[in-house]
Short mmCIF file of C-alpha atoms in Angstrom, two decimals:
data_model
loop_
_atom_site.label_atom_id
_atom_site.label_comp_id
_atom_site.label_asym_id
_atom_site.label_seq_id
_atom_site.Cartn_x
_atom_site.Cartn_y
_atom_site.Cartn_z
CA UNK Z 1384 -43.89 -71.26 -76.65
CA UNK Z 1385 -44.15 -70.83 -80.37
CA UNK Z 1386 -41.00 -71.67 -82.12
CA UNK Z 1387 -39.57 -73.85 -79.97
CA UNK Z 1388 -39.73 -77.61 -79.59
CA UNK Z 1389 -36.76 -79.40 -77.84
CA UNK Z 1390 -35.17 -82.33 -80.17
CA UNK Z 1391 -35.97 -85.44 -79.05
CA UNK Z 1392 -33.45 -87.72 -76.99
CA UNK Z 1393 -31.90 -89.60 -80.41
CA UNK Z 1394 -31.67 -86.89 -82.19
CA UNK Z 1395 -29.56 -85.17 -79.39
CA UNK Z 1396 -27.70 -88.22 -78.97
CA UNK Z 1397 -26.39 -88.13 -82.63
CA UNK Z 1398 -25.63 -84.32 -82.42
CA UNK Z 1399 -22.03 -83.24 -82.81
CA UNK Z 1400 -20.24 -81.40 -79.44
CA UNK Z 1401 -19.58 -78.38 -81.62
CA UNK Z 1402 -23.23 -77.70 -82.16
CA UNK Z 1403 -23.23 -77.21 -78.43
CA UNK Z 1404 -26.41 -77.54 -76.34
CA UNK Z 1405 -30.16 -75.67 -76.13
CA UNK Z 1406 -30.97 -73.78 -73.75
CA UNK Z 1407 -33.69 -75.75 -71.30
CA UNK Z 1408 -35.35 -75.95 -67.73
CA UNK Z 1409 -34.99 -72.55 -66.29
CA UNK Z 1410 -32.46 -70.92 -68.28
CA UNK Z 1411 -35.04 -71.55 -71.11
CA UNK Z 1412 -37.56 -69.91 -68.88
CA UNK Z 1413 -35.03 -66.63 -68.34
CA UNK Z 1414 -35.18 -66.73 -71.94
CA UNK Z 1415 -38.87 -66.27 -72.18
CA UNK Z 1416 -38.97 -63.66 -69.45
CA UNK Z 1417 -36.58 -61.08 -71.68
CA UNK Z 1418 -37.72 -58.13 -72.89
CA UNK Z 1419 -35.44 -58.74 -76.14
CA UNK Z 1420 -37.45 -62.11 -76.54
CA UNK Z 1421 -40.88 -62.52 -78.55
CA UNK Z 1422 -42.53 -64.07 -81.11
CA UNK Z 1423 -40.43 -67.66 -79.93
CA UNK Z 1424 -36.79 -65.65 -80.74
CA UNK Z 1425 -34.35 -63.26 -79.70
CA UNK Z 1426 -35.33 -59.65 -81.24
CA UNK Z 1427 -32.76 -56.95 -82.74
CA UNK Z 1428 -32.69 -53.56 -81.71
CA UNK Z 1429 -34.17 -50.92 -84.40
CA UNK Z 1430 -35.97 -51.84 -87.65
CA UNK Z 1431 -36.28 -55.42 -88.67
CA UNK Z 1432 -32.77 -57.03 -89.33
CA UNK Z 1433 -31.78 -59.07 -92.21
CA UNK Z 1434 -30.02 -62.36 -90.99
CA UNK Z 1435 -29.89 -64.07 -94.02
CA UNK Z 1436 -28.30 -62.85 -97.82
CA UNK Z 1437 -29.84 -61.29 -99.33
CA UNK Z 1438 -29.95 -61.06 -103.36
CA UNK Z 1439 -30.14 -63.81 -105.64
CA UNK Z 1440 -27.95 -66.75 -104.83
CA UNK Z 1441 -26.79 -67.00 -108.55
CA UNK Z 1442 -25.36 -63.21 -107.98
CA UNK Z 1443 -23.49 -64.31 -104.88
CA UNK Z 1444 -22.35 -67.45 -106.04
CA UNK Z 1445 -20.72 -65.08 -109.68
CA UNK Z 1446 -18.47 -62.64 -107.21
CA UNK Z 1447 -17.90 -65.43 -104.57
CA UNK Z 1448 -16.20 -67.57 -106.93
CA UNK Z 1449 -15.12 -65.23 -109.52
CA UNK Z 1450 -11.10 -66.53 -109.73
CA UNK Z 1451 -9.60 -62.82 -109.80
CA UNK Z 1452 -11.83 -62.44 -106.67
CA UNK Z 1453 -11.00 -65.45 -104.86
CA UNK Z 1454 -7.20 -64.26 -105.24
CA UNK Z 1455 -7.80 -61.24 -103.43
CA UNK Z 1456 -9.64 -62.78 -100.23
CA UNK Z 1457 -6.36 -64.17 -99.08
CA UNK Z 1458 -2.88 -62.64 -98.30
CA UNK Z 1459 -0.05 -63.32 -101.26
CA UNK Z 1460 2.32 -64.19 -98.63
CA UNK Z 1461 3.14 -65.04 -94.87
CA UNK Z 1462 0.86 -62.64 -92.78
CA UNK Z 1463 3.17 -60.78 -90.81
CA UNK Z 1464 2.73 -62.18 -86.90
CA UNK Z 1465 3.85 -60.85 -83.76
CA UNK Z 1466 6.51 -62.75 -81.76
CA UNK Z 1467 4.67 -62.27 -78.68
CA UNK Z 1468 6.31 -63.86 -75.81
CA UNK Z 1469 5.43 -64.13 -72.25
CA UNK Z 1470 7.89 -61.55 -70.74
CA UNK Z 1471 5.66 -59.62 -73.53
CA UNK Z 1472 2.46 -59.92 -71.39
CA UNK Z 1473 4.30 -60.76 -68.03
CA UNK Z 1474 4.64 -57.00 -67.42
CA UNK Z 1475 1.88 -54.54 -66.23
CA UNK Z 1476 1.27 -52.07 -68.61
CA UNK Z 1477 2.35 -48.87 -67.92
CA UNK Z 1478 -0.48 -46.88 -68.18
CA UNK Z 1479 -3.02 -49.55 -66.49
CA UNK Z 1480 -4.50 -50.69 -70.28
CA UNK Z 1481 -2.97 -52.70 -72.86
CA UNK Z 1482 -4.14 -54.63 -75.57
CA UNK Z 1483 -3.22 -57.82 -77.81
CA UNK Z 1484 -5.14 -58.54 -80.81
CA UNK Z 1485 -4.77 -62.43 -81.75
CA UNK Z 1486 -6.39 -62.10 -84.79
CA UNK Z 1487 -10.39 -62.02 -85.77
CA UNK Z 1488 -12.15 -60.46 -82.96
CA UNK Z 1489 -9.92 -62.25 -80.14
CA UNK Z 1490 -8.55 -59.41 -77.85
CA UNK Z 1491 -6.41 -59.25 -74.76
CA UNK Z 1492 -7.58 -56.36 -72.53
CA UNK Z 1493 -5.51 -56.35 -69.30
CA UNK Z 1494 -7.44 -53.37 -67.65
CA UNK Z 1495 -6.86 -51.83 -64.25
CA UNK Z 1496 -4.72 -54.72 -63.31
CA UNK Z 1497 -7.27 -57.57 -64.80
CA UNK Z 1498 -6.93 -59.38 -67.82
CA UNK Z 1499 -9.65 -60.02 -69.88
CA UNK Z 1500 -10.09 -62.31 -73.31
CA UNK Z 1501 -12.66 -61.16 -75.61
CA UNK Z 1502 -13.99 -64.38 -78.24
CA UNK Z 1503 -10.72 -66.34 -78.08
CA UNK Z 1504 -10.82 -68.66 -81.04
CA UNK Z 1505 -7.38 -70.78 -81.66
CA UNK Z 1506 -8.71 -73.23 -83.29
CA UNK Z 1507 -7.41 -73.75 -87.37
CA UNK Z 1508 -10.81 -73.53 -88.76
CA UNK Z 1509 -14.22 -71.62 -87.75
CA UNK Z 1510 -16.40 -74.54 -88.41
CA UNK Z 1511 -18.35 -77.51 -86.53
CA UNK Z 1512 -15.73 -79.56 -88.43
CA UNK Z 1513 -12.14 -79.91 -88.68
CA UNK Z 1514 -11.80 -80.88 -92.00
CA UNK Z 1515 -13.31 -77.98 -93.78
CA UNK Z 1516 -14.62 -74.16 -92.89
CA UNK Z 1517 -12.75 -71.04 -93.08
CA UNK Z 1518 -9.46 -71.80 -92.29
CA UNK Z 1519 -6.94 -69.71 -90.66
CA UNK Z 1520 -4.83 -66.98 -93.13
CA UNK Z 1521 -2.14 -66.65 -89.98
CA UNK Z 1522 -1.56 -68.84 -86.99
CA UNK Z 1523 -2.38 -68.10 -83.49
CA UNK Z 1524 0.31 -65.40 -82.15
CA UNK Z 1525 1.48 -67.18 -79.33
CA UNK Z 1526 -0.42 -70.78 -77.66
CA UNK Z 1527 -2.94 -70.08 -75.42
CA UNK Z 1528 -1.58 -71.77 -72.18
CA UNK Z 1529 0.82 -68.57 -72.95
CA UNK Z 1530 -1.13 -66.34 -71.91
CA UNK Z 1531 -0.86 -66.84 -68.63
CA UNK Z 1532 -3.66 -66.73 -66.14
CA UNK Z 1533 -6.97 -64.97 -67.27
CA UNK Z 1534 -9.85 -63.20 -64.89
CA UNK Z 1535 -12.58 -63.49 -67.60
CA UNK Z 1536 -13.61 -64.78 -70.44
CA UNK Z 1537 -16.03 -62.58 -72.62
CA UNK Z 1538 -18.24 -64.03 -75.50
CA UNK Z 1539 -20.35 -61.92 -78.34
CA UNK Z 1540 -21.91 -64.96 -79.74
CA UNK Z 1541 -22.23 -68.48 -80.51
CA UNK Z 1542 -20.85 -67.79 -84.33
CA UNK Z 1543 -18.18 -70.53 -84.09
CA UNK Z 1544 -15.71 -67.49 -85.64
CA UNK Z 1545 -16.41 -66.15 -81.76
CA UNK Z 1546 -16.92 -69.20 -79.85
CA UNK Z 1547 -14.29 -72.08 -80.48
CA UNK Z 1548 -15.38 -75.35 -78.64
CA UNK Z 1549 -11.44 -76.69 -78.52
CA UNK Z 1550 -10.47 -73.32 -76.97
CA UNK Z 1551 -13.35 -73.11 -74.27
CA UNK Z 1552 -12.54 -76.72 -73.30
CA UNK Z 1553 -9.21 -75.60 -72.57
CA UNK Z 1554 -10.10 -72.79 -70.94
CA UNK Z 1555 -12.78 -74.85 -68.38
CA UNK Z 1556 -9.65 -76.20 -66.76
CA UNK Z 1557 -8.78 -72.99 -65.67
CA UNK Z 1558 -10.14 -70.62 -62.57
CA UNK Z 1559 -11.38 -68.24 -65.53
CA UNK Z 1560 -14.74 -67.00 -65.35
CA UNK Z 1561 -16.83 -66.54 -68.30
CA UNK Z 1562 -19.20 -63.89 -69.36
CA UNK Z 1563 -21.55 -64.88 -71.65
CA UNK Z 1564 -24.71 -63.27 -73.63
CA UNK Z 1565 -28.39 -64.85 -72.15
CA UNK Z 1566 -28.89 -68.64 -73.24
CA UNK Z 1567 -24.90 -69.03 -74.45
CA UNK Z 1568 -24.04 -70.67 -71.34
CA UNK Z 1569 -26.17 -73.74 -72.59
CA UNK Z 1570 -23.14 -74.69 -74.85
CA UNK Z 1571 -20.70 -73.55 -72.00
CA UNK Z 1572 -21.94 -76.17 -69.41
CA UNK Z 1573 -22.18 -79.27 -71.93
CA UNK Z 1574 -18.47 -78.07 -72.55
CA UNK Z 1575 -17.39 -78.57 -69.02
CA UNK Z 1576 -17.55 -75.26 -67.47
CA UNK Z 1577 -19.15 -75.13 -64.48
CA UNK Z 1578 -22.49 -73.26 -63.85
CA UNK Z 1579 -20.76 -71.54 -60.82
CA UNK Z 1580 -18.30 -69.90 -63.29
CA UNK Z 1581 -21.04 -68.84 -65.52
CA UNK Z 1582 -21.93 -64.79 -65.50
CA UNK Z 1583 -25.06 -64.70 -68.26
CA UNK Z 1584 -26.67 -61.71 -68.85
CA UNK Z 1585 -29.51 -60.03 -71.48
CA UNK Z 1586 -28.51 -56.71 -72.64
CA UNK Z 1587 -28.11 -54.12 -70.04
CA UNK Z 1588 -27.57 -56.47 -67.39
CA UNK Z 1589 -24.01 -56.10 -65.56
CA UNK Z 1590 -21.78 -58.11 -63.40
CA UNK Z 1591 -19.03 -57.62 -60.93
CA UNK Z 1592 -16.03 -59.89 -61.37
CA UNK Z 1593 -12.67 -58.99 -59.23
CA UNK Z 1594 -13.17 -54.71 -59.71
CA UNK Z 1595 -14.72 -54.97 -63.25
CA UNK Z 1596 -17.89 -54.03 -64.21
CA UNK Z 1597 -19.11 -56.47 -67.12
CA UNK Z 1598 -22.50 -54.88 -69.04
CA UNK Z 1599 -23.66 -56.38 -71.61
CA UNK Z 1600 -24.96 -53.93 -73.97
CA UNK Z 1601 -27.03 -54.36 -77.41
CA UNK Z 1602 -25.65 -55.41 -81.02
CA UNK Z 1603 -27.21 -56.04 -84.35
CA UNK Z 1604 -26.56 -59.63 -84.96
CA UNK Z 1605 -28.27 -63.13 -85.19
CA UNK Z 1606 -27.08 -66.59 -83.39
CA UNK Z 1607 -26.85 -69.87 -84.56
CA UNK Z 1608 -24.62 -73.31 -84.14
CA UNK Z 1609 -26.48 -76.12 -85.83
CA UNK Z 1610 -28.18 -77.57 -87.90
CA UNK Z 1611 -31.56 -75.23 -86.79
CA UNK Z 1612 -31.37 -72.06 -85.82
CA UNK Z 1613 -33.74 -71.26 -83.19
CA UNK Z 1614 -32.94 -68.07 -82.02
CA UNK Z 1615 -32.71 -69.07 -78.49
CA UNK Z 1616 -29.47 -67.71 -77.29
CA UNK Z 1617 -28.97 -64.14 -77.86
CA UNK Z 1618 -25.66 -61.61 -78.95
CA UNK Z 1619 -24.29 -58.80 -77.45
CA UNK Z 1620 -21.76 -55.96 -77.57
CA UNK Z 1621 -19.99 -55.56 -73.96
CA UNK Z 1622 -18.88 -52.68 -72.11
CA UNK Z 1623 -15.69 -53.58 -69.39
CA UNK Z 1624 -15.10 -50.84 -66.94
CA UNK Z 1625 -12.00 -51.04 -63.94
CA UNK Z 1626 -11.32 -48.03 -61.75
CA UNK Z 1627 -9.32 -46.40 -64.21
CA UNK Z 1628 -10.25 -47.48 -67.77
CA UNK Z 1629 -13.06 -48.53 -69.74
CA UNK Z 1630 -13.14 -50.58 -73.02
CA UNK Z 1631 -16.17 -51.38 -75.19
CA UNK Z 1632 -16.20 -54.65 -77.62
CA UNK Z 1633 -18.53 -54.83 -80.42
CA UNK Z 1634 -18.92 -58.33 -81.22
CA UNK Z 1635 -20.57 -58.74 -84.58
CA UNK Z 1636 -23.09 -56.09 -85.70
CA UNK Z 1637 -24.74 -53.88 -87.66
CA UNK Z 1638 -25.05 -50.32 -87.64
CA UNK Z 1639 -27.06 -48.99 -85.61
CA UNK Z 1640 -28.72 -46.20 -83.35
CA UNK Z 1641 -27.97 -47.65 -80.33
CA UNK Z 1642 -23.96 -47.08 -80.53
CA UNK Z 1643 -25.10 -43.40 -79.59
CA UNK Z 1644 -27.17 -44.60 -76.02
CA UNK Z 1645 -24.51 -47.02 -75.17
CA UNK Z 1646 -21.92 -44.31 -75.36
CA UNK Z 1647 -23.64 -41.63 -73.56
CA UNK Z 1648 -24.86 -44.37 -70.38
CA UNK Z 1649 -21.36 -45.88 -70.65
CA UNK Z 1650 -19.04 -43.83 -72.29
CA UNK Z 1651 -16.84 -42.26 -72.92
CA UNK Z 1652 -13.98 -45.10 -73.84
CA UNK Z 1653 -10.16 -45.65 -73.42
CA UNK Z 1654 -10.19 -47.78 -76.46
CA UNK Z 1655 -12.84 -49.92 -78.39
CA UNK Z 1656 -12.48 -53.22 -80.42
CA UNK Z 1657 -14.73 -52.57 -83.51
CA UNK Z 1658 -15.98 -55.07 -85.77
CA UNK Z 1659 -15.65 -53.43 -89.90
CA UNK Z 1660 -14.50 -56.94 -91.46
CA UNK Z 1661 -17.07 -59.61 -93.24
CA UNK Z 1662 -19.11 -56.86 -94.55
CA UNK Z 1663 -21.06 -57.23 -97.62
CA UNK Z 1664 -23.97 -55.81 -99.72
CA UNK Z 1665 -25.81 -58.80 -98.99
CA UNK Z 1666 -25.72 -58.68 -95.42
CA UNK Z 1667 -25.74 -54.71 -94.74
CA UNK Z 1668 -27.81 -55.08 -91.58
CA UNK Z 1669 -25.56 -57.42 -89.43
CA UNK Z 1670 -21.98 -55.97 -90.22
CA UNK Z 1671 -20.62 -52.84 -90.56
CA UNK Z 1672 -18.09 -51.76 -93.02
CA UNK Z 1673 -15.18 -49.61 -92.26
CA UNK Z 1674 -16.65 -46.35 -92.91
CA UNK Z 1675 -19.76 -47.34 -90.66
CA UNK Z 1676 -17.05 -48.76 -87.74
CA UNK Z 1677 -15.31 -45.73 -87.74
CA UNK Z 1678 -19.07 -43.76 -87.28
CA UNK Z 1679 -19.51 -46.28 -84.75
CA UNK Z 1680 -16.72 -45.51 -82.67
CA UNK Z 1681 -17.37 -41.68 -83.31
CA UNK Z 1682 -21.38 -42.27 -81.91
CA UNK Z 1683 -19.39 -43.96 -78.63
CA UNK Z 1684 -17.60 -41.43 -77.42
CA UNK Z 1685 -20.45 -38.70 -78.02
CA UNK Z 1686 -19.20 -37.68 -81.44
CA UNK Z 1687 -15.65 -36.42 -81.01
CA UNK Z 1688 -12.88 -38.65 -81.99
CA UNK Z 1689 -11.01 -39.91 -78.68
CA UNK Z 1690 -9.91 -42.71 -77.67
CA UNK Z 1691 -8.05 -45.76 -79.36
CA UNK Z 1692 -10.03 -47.52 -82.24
CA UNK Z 1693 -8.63 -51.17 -82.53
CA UNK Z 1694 -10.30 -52.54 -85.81
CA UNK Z 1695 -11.03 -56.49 -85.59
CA UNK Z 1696 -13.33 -59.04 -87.12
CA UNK Z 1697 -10.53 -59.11 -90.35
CA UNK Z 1698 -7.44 -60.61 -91.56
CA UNK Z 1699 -7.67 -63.74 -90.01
CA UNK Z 1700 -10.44 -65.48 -91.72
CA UNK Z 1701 -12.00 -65.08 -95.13
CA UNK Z 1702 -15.83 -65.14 -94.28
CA UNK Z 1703 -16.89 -62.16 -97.15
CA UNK Z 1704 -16.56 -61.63 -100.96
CA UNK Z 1705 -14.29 -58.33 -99.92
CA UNK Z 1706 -10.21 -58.16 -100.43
CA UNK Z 1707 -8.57 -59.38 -97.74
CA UNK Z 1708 -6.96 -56.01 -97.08
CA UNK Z 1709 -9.46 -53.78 -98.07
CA UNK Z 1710 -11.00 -53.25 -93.84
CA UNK Z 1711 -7.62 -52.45 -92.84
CA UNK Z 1712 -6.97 -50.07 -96.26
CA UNK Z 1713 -10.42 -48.26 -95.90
CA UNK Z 1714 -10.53 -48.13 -92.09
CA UNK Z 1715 -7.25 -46.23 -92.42
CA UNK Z 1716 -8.53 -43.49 -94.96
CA UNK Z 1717 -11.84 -43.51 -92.66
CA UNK Z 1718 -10.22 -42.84 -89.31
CA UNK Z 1719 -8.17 -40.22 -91.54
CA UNK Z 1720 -10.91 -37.83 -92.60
CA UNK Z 1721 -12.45 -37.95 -89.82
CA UNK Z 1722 -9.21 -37.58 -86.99
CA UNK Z 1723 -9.90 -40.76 -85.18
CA UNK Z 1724 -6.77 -42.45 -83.64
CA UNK Z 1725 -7.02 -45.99 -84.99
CA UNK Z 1726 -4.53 -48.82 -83.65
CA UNK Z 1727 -3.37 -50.99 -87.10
CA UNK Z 1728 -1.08 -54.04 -84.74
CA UNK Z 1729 -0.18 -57.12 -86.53
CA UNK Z 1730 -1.79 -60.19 -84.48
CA UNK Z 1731 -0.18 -60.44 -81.46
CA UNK Z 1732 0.98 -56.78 -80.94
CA UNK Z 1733 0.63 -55.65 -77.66
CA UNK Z 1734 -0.36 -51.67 -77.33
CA UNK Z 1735 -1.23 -49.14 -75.14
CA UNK Z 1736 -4.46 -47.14 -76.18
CA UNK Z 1737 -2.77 -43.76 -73.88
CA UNK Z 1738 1.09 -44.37 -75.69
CA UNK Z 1739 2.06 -44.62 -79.31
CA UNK Z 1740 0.07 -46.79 -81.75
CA UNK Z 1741 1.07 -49.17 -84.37
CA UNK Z 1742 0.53 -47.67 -87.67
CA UNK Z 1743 1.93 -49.14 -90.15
CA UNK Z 1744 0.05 -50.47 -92.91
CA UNK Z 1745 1.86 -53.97 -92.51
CA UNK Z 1746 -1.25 -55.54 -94.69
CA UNK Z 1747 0.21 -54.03 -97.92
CA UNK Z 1748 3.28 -55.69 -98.25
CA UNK Z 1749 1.13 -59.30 -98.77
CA UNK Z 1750 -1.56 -58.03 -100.59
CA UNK Z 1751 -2.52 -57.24 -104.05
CA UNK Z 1752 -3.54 -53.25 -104.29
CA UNK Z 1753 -7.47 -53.08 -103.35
CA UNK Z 1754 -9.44 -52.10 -106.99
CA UNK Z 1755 -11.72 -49.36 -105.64
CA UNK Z 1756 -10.15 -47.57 -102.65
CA UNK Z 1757 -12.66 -46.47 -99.89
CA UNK Z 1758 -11.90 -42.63 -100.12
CA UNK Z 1759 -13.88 -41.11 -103.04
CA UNK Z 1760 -11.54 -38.62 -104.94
CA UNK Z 1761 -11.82 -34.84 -103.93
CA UNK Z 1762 -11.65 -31.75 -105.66
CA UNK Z 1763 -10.33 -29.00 -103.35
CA UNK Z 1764 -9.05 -26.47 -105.52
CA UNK Z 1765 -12.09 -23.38 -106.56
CA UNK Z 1766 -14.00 -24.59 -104.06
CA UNK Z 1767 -15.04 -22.30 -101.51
CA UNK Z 1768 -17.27 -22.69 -98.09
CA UNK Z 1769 -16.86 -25.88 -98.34
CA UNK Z 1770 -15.13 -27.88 -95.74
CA UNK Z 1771 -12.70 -31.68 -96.55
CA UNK Z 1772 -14.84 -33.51 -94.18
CA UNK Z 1773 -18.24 -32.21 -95.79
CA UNK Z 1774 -16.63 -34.11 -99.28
CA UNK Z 1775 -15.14 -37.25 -97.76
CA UNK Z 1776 -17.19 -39.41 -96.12
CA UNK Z 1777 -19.20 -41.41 -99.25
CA UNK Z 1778 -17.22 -44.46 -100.43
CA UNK Z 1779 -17.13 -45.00 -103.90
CA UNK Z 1780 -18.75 -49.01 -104.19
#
């Protein structure tokens, strides 16, 4: 198969647990079989994806490290956490859906009586390494034998931001089950879970796991642990439905058409967890910005706003040359103009998508004011046949 040649046995001998394991024998084969697979990798939906930055590197390297600009990638104070507790999450929500957002794109759904954790990462950095990586701006809400038993684990990717090898170990003690996009359970089994505890799927492929139905469902990403990235385990976006509710997680992604086929075979949704942090104009086609999360959200529930939007993939890790506050400052004025319900919790905030949502722009009060807001100024008065939302949806960059 072209592209792939399995490392021999001393070079797999001196590679680190955290890079995980590849995919071989016949999960390798699976592989080969998909219809998302060709060419020796894993395929995005729509027009050919960027995966790497683009631009010069000189360019990047000027804004990365501009001082000013380093200053505003991190809070100016103590991140404002949660005290979760376990009487917190001890009782049933009251309207059959809750949900906790630890931070990042981590995300306790307890759905229909099931409780589900989307990409738990609690470790302090999102790196193969402890020593160095993006380290955490707030710490975990509440430990994660807190949480109390789980039904299923659900994983986008093998981004170590989404997939923490300390926290899966953990978790493979447990009776949890874990979800995983085609060719991630590799790095699941050399981690101790067992293959009998495994559900892996290639996009559109569902599972049944005690009254939810798991689908995973297409995204805009790339993968990638070590040192080479073959391409050989693939992302995904995921769709949870119970008797009562359904909830749709983005993962990482790009925008794209496909939002609008996975709302109208799945849709509409109680509440999504939308990924509109880590965006920047070098990487356009594997994360969305607010303004394009928001539009995402709007495409998944057939154009009208319902639903709860739960922003995530910010605020916990600086991974992109934006302010740290600016998703959570432009997400607001996006969800504003155009009447989308968006849930703002700090980390650790349980909500219920059908009750009140947290709202407050808690961000503010430890971070310096973002430089360009999102919402491009509008002239209203002397205009005439000419509607707000027709003037506000173009962010000034």
């Amino acid at each position: 198969m072209a592209g792939f040649r399995s490392p021999s046995p001393g070079i797999r001998s001196l590679r680190p647990a955290t890079f995980g394991a590849d995919p071989s024998g016949e999960r390798m084969a699976r592989i080969r079989r998909s219809p998302n697979f060709r060419d020796g990798v894993f395929q995005n939906p729509g027009p050919p994806a960027r995966t790497r930055p683009s631009g010069s590197a000189a360019e990047f390297a000027k804004i990365y490290f501009d001082r000013t600009a380093r200053l505003r990638r991190a809070p100016q104070g103590t991140v404002p956490v949660h005290a979760t507790t376990v009487a917190d999450l001890a009782r049933p929500p009251a309207t059959g859906l809750r949900l906790t957002w630890m931070g990042h794109s981590s995300v306790l759904a307890e759905i229909d009586g099931r409780r589900v954790l989307f990409d738990p990462v609690w470790g302090e950095r999102c790196s193969p390494v402890p020593f160095a990586g993006p380290k955490r701006l707030h710490p975990v809400p509440l430990p994660l034998a807190a949480l109390g038993p789980v039904d299923v684990v659900v994983v986008s990717h093998d981004h170590y931001d989404h997939l923490d090898m300390p926290t899966i170990k953990a978790l493979a003690g447990t009776d949890t089950v874990f979800a995983v996009p085609l060719g991630v359970g590799a790095h699941l089994e050399h981690w101790g879970v067992s293959p009998g505890r495994l559900r892996e799927l290639d996009w559109h492929e569902s599972t049944r796991v005690d009254g939810l139905t798991l689908t995973a469902t297409p995204a805009r990403h790339f993968c990638g642990r070590g040192l080479r990235n073959t391409q050989h385990t693939l992302w995904a976006s995921w769709v949870v439905a119970g008797e009562e509710h359904r909830v749709y997680h983005s993962g990482d992604t790009g925008y794209f058409d496909g939002f609008r086929e996975i709302g109208a075979a799945h849709g509409p949704f109680d509440a999504t967890m939308i990924q509109l942090g880590a965006y920047a104009e070098f990487w356009p086609d594997i994360h969305m910005t607010p303004e394009e999360g928001v539009r995402a959200h709007l495409d998944l529930q057939g154009g009208t706003p319902r639903g709860a939007l739960l922003p995530i993939h910010w605020g916990t890790f600086n991974l992109a040359p934006h302010a740290w506050a600016e998703p959570g400052e432009w997400a607001k004025d996006a969800a504003d103009e155009s009447g989308q319900a968006v849930a703002f919790p700090r980390p650790g905030e349980p909500f219920e998508p059908a009750g009140e949502l947290p709202g407050e722009a808690w961000w503010r009060a430890v971070s310096q004011p973002i430089a360009h807001p999102w919402r491009r100024p509008r002239i209203t008065e002397g205009l005439t046949g000419t509607s707000k939302g027709e003037l506000g949806l173009a962010g000034e960059r």
